């Protein structure tokens, strides 16, 4: 027992453990961060590349659909502001950098058991952000096939 200002205080039988001070391991957090940071950076770059490739894939799909729609309608040349299927296909590609060119748009005509068909293929090379991992470019190719509409008399 201990006396302090006339008050008797009993000592406790057990001590409450004190919390470990943060400064007892000053470099541990930095070492863990240095180990985990490259993994986080890789996941971030891979996610950005996936999103960009998905975006370009959707734009290229729309370009191929526009070209096939133009070519599948026999009277579209009379009603459309585009002169051919390539110009119709390039109409949606205004935001692509580098720009989509007419050489990247091809047409294949054919037929099946229901009649004539047209297939427009658009190919585009996407420069990736993760080029240091060996993926310099990804080629996105989309093909849309449509049946040629029959001309009906008025």
PDB file of C-alpha atoms in Angstrom:
ATOM      1  CA  UNK A   1       0.000   0.000   0.000  1.00  0.00           C
ATOM      2  CA  UNK A   2       1.101   3.474  -0.756  1.00  0.00           C
ATOM      3  CA  UNK A   3       0.175   6.660   1.001  1.00  0.00           C
ATOM      4  CA  UNK A   4      -0.324   9.858  -0.938  1.00  0.00           C
ATOM      5  CA  UNK A   5      -1.667  13.038   0.703  1.00  0.00           C
ATOM      6  CA  UNK A   6      -3.185  11.067   3.504  1.00  0.00           C
ATOM      7  CA  UNK A   7      -5.015   8.701   1.151  1.00  0.00           C
ATOM      8  CA  UNK A   8      -4.087   5.096   1.131  1.00  0.00           C
ATOM      9  CA  UNK A   9      -3.976   3.533  -2.297  1.00  0.00           C
ATOM     10  CA  UNK A  10      -3.699  -0.140  -2.906  1.00  0.00           C
ATOM     11  CA  UNK A  11      -1.456  -1.377  -5.650  1.00  0.00           C
ATOM     12  CA  UNK A  12      -3.140  -3.522  -8.222  1.00  0.00           C
ATOM     13  CA  UNK A  13      -2.026  -7.100  -8.458  1.00  0.00           C
ATOM     14  CA  UNK A  14      -1.670  -7.045 -12.210  1.00  0.00           C
ATOM     15  CA  UNK A  15      -0.435  -4.420 -14.612  1.00  0.00           C
ATOM     16  CA  UNK A  16      -2.384  -3.316 -17.627  1.00  0.00           C
ATOM     17  CA  UNK A  17      -0.185  -3.855 -20.676  1.00  0.00           C
ATOM     18  CA  UNK A  18       0.632  -0.656 -22.449  1.00  0.00           C
ATOM     19  CA  UNK A  19       0.046  -0.318 -26.178  1.00  0.00           C
ATOM     20  CA  UNK A  20       3.069  -0.761 -28.344  1.00  0.00           C
ATOM     21  CA  UNK A  21       4.298   2.547 -29.569  1.00  0.00           C
ATOM     22  CA  UNK A  22       4.081   3.220 -33.321  1.00  0.00           C
ATOM     23  CA  UNK A  23       7.703   4.272 -33.425  1.00  0.00           C
ATOM     24  CA  UNK A  24       8.897   0.819 -32.395  1.00  0.00           C
ATOM     25  CA  UNK A  25       8.715  -0.344 -36.079  1.00  0.00           C
ATOM     26  CA  UNK A  26       9.425   2.787 -38.112  1.00  0.00           C
ATOM     27  CA  UNK A  27      10.300   1.104 -41.428  1.00  0.00           C
ATOM     28  CA  UNK A  28       7.761  -1.731 -41.494  1.00  0.00           C
ATOM     29  CA  UNK A  29       4.919   0.256 -43.036  1.00  0.00           C
ATOM     30  CA  UNK A  30       7.188   1.678 -45.707  1.00  0.00           C
ATOM     31  CA  UNK A  31       8.552  -1.767 -46.562  1.00  0.00           C
ATOM     32  CA  UNK A  32       5.032  -3.207 -46.844  1.00  0.00           C
ATOM     33  CA  UNK A  33       4.006  -0.283 -49.034  1.00  0.00           C
ATOM     34  CA  UNK A  34       7.045  -0.815 -51.289  1.00  0.00           C
ATOM     35  CA  UNK A  35       6.125  -4.480 -51.708  1.00  0.00           C
ATOM     36  CA  UNK A  36       2.415  -3.930 -52.424  1.00  0.00           C
ATOM     37  CA  UNK A  37       2.651  -0.742 -54.545  1.00  0.00           C
ATOM     38  CA  UNK A  38       3.826  -2.433 -57.798  1.00  0.00           C
ATOM     39  CA  UNK A  39       0.856  -4.808 -57.565  1.00  0.00           C
ATOM     40  CA  UNK A  40      -1.551  -1.894 -57.134  1.00  0.00           C
ATOM     41  CA  UNK A  41       0.074  -0.045 -60.047  1.00  0.00           C
ATOM     42  CA  UNK A  42      -0.251  -3.122 -62.271  1.00  0.00           C
ATOM     43  CA  UNK A  43      -3.928  -3.540 -61.364  1.00  0.00           C
ATOM     44  CA  UNK A  44      -4.574   0.150 -62.098  1.00  0.00           C
ATOM     45  CA  UNK A  45      -2.853   0.066 -65.498  1.00  0.00           C
ATOM     46  CA  UNK A  46      -4.537  -3.227 -66.440  1.00  0.00           C
ATOM     47  CA  UNK A  47      -7.934  -1.814 -65.475  1.00  0.00           C
ATOM     48  CA  UNK A  48      -7.353   1.334 -67.513  1.00  0.00           C
ATOM     49  CA  UNK A  49      -6.272  -0.714 -70.534  1.00  0.00           C
ATOM     50  CA  UNK A  50      -9.302  -2.978 -70.214  1.00  0.00           C
ATOM     51  CA  UNK A  51     -11.613   0.047 -70.104  1.00  0.00           C
ATOM     52  CA  UNK A  52      -9.945   1.692 -73.090  1.00  0.00           C
ATOM     53  CA  UNK A  53     -10.046  -1.497 -75.180  1.00  0.00           C
ATOM     54  CA  UNK A  54     -13.705  -1.988 -74.266  1.00  0.00           C
ATOM     55  CA  UNK A  55     -14.486   1.596 -75.344  1.00  0.00           C
ATOM     56  CA  UNK A  56     -12.642   1.212 -78.658  1.00  0.00           C
ATOM     57  CA  UNK A  57     -14.350  -2.130 -79.214  1.00  0.00           C
ATOM     58  CA  UNK A  58     -17.773  -0.498 -78.880  1.00  0.00           C
ATOM     59  CA  UNK A  59     -16.858   2.354 -81.240  1.00  0.00           C
ATOM     60  CA  UNK A  60     -15.484  -0.081 -83.852  1.00  0.00           C
ATOM     61  CA  UNK A  61     -18.642  -2.210 -83.525  1.00  0.00           C
ATOM     62  CA  UNK A  62     -20.796   0.866 -84.207  1.00  0.00           C
ATOM     63  CA  UNK A  63     -18.650   1.792 -87.206  1.00  0.00           C
ATOM     64  CA  UNK A  64     -19.049  -1.679 -88.710  1.00  0.00           C
ATOM     65  CA  UNK A  65     -22.801  -1.571 -88.052  1.00  0.00           C
ATOM     66  CA  UNK A  66     -23.131   1.828 -89.770  1.00  0.00           C
ATOM     67  CA  UNK A  67     -21.251   0.593 -92.831  1.00  0.00           C
ATOM     68  CA  UNK A  68     -23.263  -2.623 -93.067  1.00  0.00           C
ATOM     69  CA  UNK A  69     -26.536  -0.760 -92.605  1.00  0.00           C
ATOM     70  CA  UNK A  70     -25.644   1.646 -95.401  1.00  0.00           C
ATOM     71  CA  UNK A  71     -24.640  -1.162 -97.763  1.00  0.00           C
ATOM     72  CA  UNK A  72     -27.607  -3.420 -96.939  1.00  0.00           C
ATOM     73  CA  UNK A  73     -30.193  -0.800 -97.932  1.00  0.00           C
ATOM     74  CA  UNK A  74     -30.361  -0.465-101.742  1.00  0.00           C
ATOM     75  CA  UNK A  75     -31.874   3.011-101.584  1.00  0.00           C
ATOM     76  CA  UNK A  76     -29.635   4.399 -98.846  1.00  0.00           C
ATOM     77  CA  UNK A  77     -27.490   6.218-101.395  1.00  0.00           C
ATOM     78  CA  UNK A  78     -30.545   8.292-102.317  1.00  0.00           C
ATOM     79  CA  UNK A  79     -31.424   9.224 -98.749  1.00  0.00           C
ATOM     80  CA  UNK A  80     -28.109   9.326 -96.917  1.00  0.00           C
ATOM     81  CA  UNK A  81     -25.611  12.144 -96.628  1.00  0.00           C
ATOM     82  CA  UNK A  82     -22.773   9.590 -97.028  1.00  0.00           C
ATOM     83  CA  UNK A  83     -21.435   8.643-100.446  1.00  0.00           C
ATOM     84  CA  UNK A  84     -20.472   5.032 -99.650  1.00  0.00           C
ATOM     85  CA  UNK A  85     -20.312   2.458 -96.851  1.00  0.00           C
ATOM     86  CA  UNK A  86     -16.791   3.526 -95.848  1.00  0.00           C
ATOM     87  CA  UNK A  87     -17.852   7.088 -95.194  1.00  0.00           C
ATOM     88  CA  UNK A  88     -20.865   5.807 -93.239  1.00  0.00           C
ATOM     89  CA  UNK A  89     -18.582   3.566 -91.186  1.00  0.00           C
ATOM     90  CA  UNK A  90     -16.138   6.394 -90.454  1.00  0.00           C
ATOM     91  CA  UNK A  91     -18.940   8.666 -89.208  1.00  0.00           C
ATOM     92  CA  UNK A  92     -18.817   7.244 -85.661  1.00  0.00           C
ATOM     93  CA  UNK A  93     -15.023   7.230 -85.418  1.00  0.00           C
ATOM     94  CA  UNK A  94     -14.496  10.953 -84.920  1.00  0.00           C
ATOM     95  CA  UNK A  95     -13.109  10.574 -81.364  1.00  0.00           C
ATOM     96  CA  UNK A  96     -10.528   7.913 -82.160  1.00  0.00           C
ATOM     97  CA  UNK A  97      -6.891   8.887 -81.907  1.00  0.00           C
ATOM     98  CA  UNK A  98      -5.209   7.998 -84.242  1.00  0.00           C
ATOM     99  CA  UNK A  99      -8.083   8.388 -86.637  1.00  0.00           C
ATOM    100  CA  UNK A 100      -9.756   5.425 -88.298  1.00  0.00           C
ATOM    101  CA  UNK A 101      -9.040   5.375 -92.041  1.00  0.00           C
ATOM    102  CA  UNK A 102     -11.011   4.049 -94.999  1.00  0.00           C
ATOM    103  CA  UNK A 103      -8.303   1.417 -95.547  1.00  0.00           C
ATOM    104  CA  UNK A 104      -9.317  -0.193 -92.240  1.00  0.00           C
ATOM    105  CA  UNK A 105     -12.899  -0.754 -93.457  1.00  0.00           C
ATOM    106  CA  UNK A 106     -13.585  -3.685 -95.796  1.00  0.00           C
ATOM    107  CA  UNK A 107     -16.683  -5.119 -97.437  1.00  0.00           C
ATOM    108  CA  UNK A 108     -17.479  -8.702 -98.370  1.00  0.00           C
ATOM    109  CA  UNK A 109     -20.633  -9.506-100.295  1.00  0.00           C
ATOM    110  CA  UNK A 110     -22.130 -12.938-100.350  1.00  0.00           C
ATOM    111  CA  UNK A 111     -25.346 -14.845-100.107  1.00  0.00           C
ATOM    112  CA  UNK A 112     -27.017 -17.384 -97.917  1.00  0.00           C
ATOM    113  CA  UNK A 113     -30.217 -19.407 -98.223  1.00  0.00           C
ATOM    114  CA  UNK A 114     -32.301 -16.264 -97.606  1.00  0.00           C
ATOM    115  CA  UNK A 115     -30.628 -13.978-100.153  1.00  0.00           C
ATOM    116  CA  UNK A 116     -27.736 -11.579-100.584  1.00  0.00           C
ATOM    117  CA  UNK A 117     -25.656 -10.467 -97.589  1.00  0.00           C
ATOM    118  CA  UNK A 118     -23.043  -7.840 -96.897  1.00  0.00           C
ATOM    119  CA  UNK A 119     -20.355  -8.044 -94.224  1.00  0.00           C
ATOM    120  CA  UNK A 120     -18.419  -4.967 -93.178  1.00  0.00           C
ATOM    121  CA  UNK A 121     -15.234  -5.506 -91.175  1.00  0.00           C
ATOM    122  CA  UNK A 122     -13.471  -2.726 -89.300  1.00  0.00           C
ATOM    123  CA  UNK A 123      -9.977  -3.223 -87.862  1.00  0.00           C
ATOM    124  CA  UNK A 124      -8.306  -0.816 -85.458  1.00  0.00           C
ATOM    125  CA  UNK A 125      -5.043  -0.976 -83.485  1.00  0.00           C
ATOM    126  CA  UNK A 126      -5.249   0.299 -79.907  1.00  0.00           C
ATOM    127  CA  UNK A 127      -2.030   1.462 -78.261  1.00  0.00           C
ATOM    128  CA  UNK A 128      -2.021   0.166 -74.696  1.00  0.00           C
ATOM    129  CA  UNK A 129      -0.752   1.893 -71.576  1.00  0.00           C
ATOM    130  CA  UNK A 130       0.962  -1.287 -70.417  1.00  0.00           C
ATOM    131  CA  UNK A 131       3.435  -1.398 -73.289  1.00  0.00           C
ATOM    132  CA  UNK A 132       6.283  -2.108 -70.889  1.00  0.00           C
ATOM    133  CA  UNK A 133       4.683  -5.494 -70.130  1.00  0.00           C
ATOM    134  CA  UNK A 134       4.937  -6.574 -73.758  1.00  0.00           C
ATOM    135  CA  UNK A 135       1.497  -5.488 -74.946  1.00  0.00           C
ATOM    136  CA  UNK A 136       2.308  -2.664 -77.356  1.00  0.00           C
ATOM    137  CA  UNK A 137      -0.914  -2.743 -79.343  1.00  0.00           C
ATOM    138  CA  UNK A 138      -4.125  -4.704 -79.331  1.00  0.00           C
ATOM    139  CA  UNK A 139      -5.971  -5.223 -82.597  1.00  0.00           C
ATOM    140  CA  UNK A 140      -9.724  -4.807 -82.359  1.00  0.00           C
ATOM    141  CA  UNK A 141     -11.631  -6.311 -85.288  1.00  0.00           C
ATOM    142  CA  UNK A 142     -15.406  -6.261 -85.584  1.00  0.00           C
ATOM    143  CA  UNK A 143     -17.532  -7.668 -88.401  1.00  0.00           C
ATOM    144  CA  UNK A 144     -21.224  -7.020 -88.914  1.00  0.00           C
ATOM    145  CA  UNK A 145     -23.183  -9.077 -91.442  1.00  0.00           C
ATOM    146  CA  UNK A 146     -26.608  -7.999 -92.687  1.00  0.00           C
ATOM    147  CA  UNK A 147     -29.002  -9.204 -95.342  1.00  0.00           C
ATOM    148  CA  UNK A 148     -29.563  -6.908 -98.265  1.00  0.00           C
ATOM    149  CA  UNK A 149     -33.075  -5.491 -98.145  1.00  0.00           C
ATOM    150  CA  UNK A 150     -35.379  -6.270-101.042  1.00  0.00           C
ATOM    151  CA  UNK A 151     -36.517  -3.400-103.187  1.00  0.00           C
ATOM    152  CA  UNK A 152     -40.277  -3.179-103.078  1.00  0.00           C
ATOM    153  CA  UNK A 153     -42.264  -1.202-105.616  1.00  0.00           C
ATOM    154  CA  UNK A 154     -44.147   1.849-104.419  1.00  0.00           C
TER     155      UNK A 154
END
